[in-house]
PDB file of C-alpha atoms in Angstrom:
ATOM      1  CA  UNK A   1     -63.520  16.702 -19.218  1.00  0.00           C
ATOM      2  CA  UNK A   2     -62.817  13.364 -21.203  1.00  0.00           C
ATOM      3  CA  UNK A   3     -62.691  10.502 -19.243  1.00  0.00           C
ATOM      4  CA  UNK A   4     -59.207   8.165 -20.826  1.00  0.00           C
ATOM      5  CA  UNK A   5     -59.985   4.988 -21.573  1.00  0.00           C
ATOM      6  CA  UNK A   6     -58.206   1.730 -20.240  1.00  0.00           C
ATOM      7  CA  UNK A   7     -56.050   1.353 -23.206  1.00  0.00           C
ATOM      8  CA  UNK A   8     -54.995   5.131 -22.651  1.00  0.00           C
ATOM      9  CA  UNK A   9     -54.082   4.724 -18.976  1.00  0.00           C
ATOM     10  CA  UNK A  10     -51.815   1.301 -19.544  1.00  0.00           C
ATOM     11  CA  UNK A  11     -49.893   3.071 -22.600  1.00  0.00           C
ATOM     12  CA  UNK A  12     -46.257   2.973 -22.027  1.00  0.00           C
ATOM     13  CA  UNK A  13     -46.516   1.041 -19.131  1.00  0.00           C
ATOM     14  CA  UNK A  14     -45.478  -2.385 -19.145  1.00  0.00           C
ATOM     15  CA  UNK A  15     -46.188  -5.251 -16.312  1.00  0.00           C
ATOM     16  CA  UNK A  16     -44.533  -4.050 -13.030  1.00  0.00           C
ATOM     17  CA  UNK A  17     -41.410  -5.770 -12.235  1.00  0.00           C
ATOM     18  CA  UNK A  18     -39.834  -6.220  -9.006  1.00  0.00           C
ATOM     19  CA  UNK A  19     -36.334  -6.146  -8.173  1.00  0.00           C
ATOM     20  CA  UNK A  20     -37.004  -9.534  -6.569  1.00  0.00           C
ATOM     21  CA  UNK A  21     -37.773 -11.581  -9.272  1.00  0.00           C
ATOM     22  CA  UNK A  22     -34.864 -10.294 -11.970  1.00  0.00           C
ATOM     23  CA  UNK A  23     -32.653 -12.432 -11.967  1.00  0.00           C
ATOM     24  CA  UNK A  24     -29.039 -10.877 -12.268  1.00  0.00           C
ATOM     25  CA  UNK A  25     -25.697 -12.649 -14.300  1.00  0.00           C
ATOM     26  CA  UNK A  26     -23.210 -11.427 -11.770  1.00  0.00           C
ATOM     27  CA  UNK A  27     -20.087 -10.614 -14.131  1.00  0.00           C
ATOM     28  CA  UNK A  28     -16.784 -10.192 -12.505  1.00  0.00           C
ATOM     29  CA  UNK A  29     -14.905  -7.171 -14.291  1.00  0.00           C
ATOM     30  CA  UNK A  30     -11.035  -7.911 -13.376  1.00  0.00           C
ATOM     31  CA  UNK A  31      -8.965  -4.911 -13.450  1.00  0.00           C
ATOM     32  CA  UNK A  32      -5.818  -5.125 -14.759  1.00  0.00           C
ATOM     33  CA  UNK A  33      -2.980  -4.708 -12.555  1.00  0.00           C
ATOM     34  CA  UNK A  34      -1.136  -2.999 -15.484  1.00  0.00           C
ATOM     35  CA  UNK A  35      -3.066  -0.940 -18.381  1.00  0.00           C
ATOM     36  CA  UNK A  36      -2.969  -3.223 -21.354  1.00  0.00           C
ATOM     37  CA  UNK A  37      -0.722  -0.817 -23.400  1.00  0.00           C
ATOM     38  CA  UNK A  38       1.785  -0.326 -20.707  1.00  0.00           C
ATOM     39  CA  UNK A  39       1.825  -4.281 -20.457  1.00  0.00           C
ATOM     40  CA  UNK A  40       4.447  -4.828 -22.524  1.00  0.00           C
ATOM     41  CA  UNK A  41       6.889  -2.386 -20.782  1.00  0.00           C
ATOM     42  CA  UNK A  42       5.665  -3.763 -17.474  1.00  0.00           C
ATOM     43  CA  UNK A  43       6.321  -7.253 -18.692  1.00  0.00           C
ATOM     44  CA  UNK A  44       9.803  -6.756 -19.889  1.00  0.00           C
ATOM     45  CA  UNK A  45      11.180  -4.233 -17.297  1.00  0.00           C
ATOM     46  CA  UNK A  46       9.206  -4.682 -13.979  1.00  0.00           C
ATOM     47  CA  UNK A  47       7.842  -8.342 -13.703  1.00  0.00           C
ATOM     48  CA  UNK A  48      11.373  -9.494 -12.976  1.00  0.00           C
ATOM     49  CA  UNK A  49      12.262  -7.296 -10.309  1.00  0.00           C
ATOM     50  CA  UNK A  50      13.033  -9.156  -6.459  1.00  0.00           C
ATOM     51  CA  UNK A  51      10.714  -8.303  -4.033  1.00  0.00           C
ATOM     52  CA  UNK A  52      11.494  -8.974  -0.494  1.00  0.00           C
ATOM     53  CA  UNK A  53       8.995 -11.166   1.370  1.00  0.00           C
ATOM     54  CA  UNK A  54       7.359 -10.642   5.010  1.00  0.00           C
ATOM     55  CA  UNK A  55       9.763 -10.536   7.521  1.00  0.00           C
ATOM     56  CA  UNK A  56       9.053 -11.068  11.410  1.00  0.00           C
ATOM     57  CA  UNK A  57      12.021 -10.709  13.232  1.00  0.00           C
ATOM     58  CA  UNK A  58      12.747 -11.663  16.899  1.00  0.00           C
ATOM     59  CA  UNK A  59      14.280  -9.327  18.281  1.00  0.00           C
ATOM     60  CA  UNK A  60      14.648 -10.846  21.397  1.00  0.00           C
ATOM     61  CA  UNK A  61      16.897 -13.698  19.158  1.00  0.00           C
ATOM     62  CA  UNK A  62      18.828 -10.775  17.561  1.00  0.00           C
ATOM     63  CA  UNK A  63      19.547  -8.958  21.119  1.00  0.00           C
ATOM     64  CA  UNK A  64      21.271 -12.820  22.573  1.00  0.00           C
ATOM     65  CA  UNK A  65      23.380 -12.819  19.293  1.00  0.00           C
ATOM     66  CA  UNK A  66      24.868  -9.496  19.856  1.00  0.00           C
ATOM     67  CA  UNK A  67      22.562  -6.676  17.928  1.00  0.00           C
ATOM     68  CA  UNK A  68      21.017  -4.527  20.147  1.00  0.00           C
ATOM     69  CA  UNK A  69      17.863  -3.153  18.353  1.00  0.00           C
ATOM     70  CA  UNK A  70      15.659  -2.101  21.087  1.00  0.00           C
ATOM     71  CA  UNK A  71      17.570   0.912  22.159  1.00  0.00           C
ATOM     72  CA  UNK A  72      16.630   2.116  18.736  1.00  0.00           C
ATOM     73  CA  UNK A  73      13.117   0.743  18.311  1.00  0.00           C
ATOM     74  CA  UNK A  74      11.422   1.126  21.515  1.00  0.00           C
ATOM     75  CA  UNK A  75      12.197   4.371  21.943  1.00  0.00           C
ATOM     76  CA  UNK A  76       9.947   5.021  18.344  1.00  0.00           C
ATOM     77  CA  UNK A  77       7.442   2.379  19.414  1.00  0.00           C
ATOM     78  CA  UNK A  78       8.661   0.484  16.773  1.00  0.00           C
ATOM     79  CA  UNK A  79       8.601  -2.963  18.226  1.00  0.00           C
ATOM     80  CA  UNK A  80       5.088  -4.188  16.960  1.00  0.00           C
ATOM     81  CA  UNK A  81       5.989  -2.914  13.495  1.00  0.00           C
ATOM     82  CA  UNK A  82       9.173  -5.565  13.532  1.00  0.00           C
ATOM     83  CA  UNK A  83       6.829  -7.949  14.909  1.00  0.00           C
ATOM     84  CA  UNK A  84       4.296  -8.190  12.030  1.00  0.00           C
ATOM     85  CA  UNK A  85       3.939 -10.855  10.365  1.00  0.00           C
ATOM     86  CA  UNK A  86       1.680 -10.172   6.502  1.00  0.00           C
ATOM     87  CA  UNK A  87       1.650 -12.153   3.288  1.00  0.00           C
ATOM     88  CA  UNK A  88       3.581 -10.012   0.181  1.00  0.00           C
ATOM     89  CA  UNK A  89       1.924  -9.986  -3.332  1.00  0.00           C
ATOM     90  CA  UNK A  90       4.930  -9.228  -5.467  1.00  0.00           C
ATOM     91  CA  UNK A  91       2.658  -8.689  -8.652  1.00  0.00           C
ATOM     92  CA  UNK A  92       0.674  -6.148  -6.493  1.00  0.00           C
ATOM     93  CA  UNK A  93       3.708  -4.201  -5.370  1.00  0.00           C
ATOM     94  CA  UNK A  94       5.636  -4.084  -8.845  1.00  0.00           C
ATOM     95  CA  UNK A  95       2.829  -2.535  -9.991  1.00  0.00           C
ATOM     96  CA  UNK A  96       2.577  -0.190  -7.720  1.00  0.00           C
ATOM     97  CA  UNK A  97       5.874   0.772  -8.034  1.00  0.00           C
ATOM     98  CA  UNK A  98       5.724   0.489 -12.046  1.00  0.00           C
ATOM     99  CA  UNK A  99       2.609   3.592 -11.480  1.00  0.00           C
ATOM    100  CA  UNK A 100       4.096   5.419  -9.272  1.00  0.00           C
ATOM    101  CA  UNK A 101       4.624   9.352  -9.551  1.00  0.00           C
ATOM    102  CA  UNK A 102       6.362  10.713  -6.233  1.00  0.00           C
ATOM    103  CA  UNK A 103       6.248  14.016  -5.676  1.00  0.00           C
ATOM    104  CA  UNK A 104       9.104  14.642  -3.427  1.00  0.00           C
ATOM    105  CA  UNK A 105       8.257  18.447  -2.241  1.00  0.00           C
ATOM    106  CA  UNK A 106       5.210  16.713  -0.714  1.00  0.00           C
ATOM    107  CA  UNK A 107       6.591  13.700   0.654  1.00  0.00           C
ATOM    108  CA  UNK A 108       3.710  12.052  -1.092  1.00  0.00           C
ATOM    109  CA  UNK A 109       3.809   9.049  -3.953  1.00  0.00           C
ATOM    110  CA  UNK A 110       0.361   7.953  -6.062  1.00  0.00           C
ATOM    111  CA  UNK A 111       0.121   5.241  -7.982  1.00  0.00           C
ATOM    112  CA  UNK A 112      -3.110   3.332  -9.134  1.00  0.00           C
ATOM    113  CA  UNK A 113      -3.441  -0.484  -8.397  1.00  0.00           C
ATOM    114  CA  UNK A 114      -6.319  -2.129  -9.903  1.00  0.00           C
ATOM    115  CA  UNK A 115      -8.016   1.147 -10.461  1.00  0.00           C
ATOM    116  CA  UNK A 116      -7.471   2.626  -7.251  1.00  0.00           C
ATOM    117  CA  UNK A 117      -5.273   5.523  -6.385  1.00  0.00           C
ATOM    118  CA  UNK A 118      -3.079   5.221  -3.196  1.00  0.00           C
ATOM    119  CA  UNK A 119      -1.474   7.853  -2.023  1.00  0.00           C
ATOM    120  CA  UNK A 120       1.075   7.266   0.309  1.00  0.00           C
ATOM    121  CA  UNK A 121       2.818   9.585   2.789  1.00  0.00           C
ATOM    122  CA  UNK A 122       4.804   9.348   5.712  1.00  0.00           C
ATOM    123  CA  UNK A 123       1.467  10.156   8.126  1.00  0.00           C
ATOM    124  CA  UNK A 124      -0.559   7.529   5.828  1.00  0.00           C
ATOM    125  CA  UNK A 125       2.316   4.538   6.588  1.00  0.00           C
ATOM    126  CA  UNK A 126       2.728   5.603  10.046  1.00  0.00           C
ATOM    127  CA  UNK A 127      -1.359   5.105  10.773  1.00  0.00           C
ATOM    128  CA  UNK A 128      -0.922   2.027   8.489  1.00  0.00           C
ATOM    129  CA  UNK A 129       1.941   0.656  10.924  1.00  0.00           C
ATOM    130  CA  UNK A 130       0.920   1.649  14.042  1.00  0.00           C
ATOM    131  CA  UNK A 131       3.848   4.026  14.432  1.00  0.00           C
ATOM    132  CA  UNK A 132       4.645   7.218  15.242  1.00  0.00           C
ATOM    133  CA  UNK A 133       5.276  10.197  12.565  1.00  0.00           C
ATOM    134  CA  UNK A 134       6.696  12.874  14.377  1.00  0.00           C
ATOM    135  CA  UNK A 135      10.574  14.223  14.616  1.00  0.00           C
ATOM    136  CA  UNK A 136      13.113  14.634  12.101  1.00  0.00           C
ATOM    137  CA  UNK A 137      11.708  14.136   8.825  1.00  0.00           C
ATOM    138  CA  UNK A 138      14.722  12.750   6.738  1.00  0.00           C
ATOM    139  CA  UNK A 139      14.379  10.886   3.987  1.00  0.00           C
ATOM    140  CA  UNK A 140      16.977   9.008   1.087  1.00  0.00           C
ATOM    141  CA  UNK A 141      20.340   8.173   1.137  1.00  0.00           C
ATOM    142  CA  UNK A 142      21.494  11.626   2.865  1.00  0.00           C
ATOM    143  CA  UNK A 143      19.994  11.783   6.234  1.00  0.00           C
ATOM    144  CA  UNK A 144      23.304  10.339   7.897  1.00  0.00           C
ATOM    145  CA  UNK A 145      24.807  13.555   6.484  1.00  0.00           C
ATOM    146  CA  UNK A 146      21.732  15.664   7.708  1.00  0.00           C
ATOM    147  CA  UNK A 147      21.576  14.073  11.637  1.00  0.00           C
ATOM    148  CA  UNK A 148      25.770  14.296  11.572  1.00  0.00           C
ATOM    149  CA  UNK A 149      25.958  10.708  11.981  1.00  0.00           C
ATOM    150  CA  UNK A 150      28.738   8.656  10.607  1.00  0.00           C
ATOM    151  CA  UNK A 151      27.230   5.205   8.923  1.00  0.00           C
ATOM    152  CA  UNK A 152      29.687   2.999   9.960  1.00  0.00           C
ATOM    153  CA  UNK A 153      29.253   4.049  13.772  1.00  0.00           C
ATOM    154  CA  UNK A 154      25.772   3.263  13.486  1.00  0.00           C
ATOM    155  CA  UNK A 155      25.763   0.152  12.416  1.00  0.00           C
ATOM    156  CA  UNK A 156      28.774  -0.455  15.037  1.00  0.00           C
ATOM    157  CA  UNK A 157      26.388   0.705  17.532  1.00  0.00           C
ATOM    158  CA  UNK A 158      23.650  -1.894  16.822  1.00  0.00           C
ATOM    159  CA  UNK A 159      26.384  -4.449  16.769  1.00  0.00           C
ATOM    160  CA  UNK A 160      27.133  -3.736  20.644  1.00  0.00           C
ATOM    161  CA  UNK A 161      25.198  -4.288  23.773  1.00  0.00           C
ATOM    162  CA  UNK A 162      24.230  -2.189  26.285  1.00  0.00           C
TER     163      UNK A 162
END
């Protein structure tokens, strides 16, 4: 058996390097909050859109000036949710919107923000929110009409104390 010589036992291996002394350029990739070739559509159509801001409400202020929302809240456990008080990134949530694909047999919407895919459904905002998700399951601009309840008596009904 040949013995290899020194030359023949280093070859193709360079100086060991440690992970400790490499020294990294930490680059910060930004990810759009739009794809650049939906930008221009996003720009024109969706950047001027109104979006609300964080609302905490006291409800104990509402009740003294005559709407009664606790008879509908606490019953839900609703009252922390009213409560909350978060900062709103309007950029963040026009985007999210602008993404969006709902899929309304599944009571599910993804969109991608910044790369990541949200899906959002009704058991996802309830955990989110602290709330329950159980019950009727109604959802748009026809659940009065499902639950036999007449708008304008509902909103009369907050209106009035108990």
């Amino acid at each position: 058996m040949k013995k290899k010589s020194e030359a023949e036992k280093d070859k193709g291996k360079g100086k060991e390097i440690k992970l400790k002394d490499m020294i990294f350029e930490k680059k910060e990739l930004r990810v759009p909050l739009v794809l650049p070739e939906s930008k221009e559509d996003f720009e024109i159509f969706w950047k001027t859109k109104p979006i609300a801001d964080s609302r905490y409400y006291e409800i104990e202020n509402l009740y003294a000036s005559g709407m009664n929302l606790f008879k509908f809240l606490e019953p839900q456990g609703w009252i922390d949710f009213f409560k909350m008080n978060n900062s709103v990134y309007p950029d963040v949530v026009r985007s999210f919107y602008y993404n969006a694909i709902v899929h309304p047999d599944k009571n599910l919407i993804i969109s991608f923000v910044k790369g990541l895919e949200l899906q959002l459904t009704p058991e996802a905002i309830s955990h989110c929110l602290k709330i329950h998700c159980e019950g009727n399951m109604l959802y748009g601009s026809s659940w009065y009409d499902a639950l036999q309840i007449k708008k304008d008596e509902l909103i009369l009904d907050f209106l009035l104390k108990e």
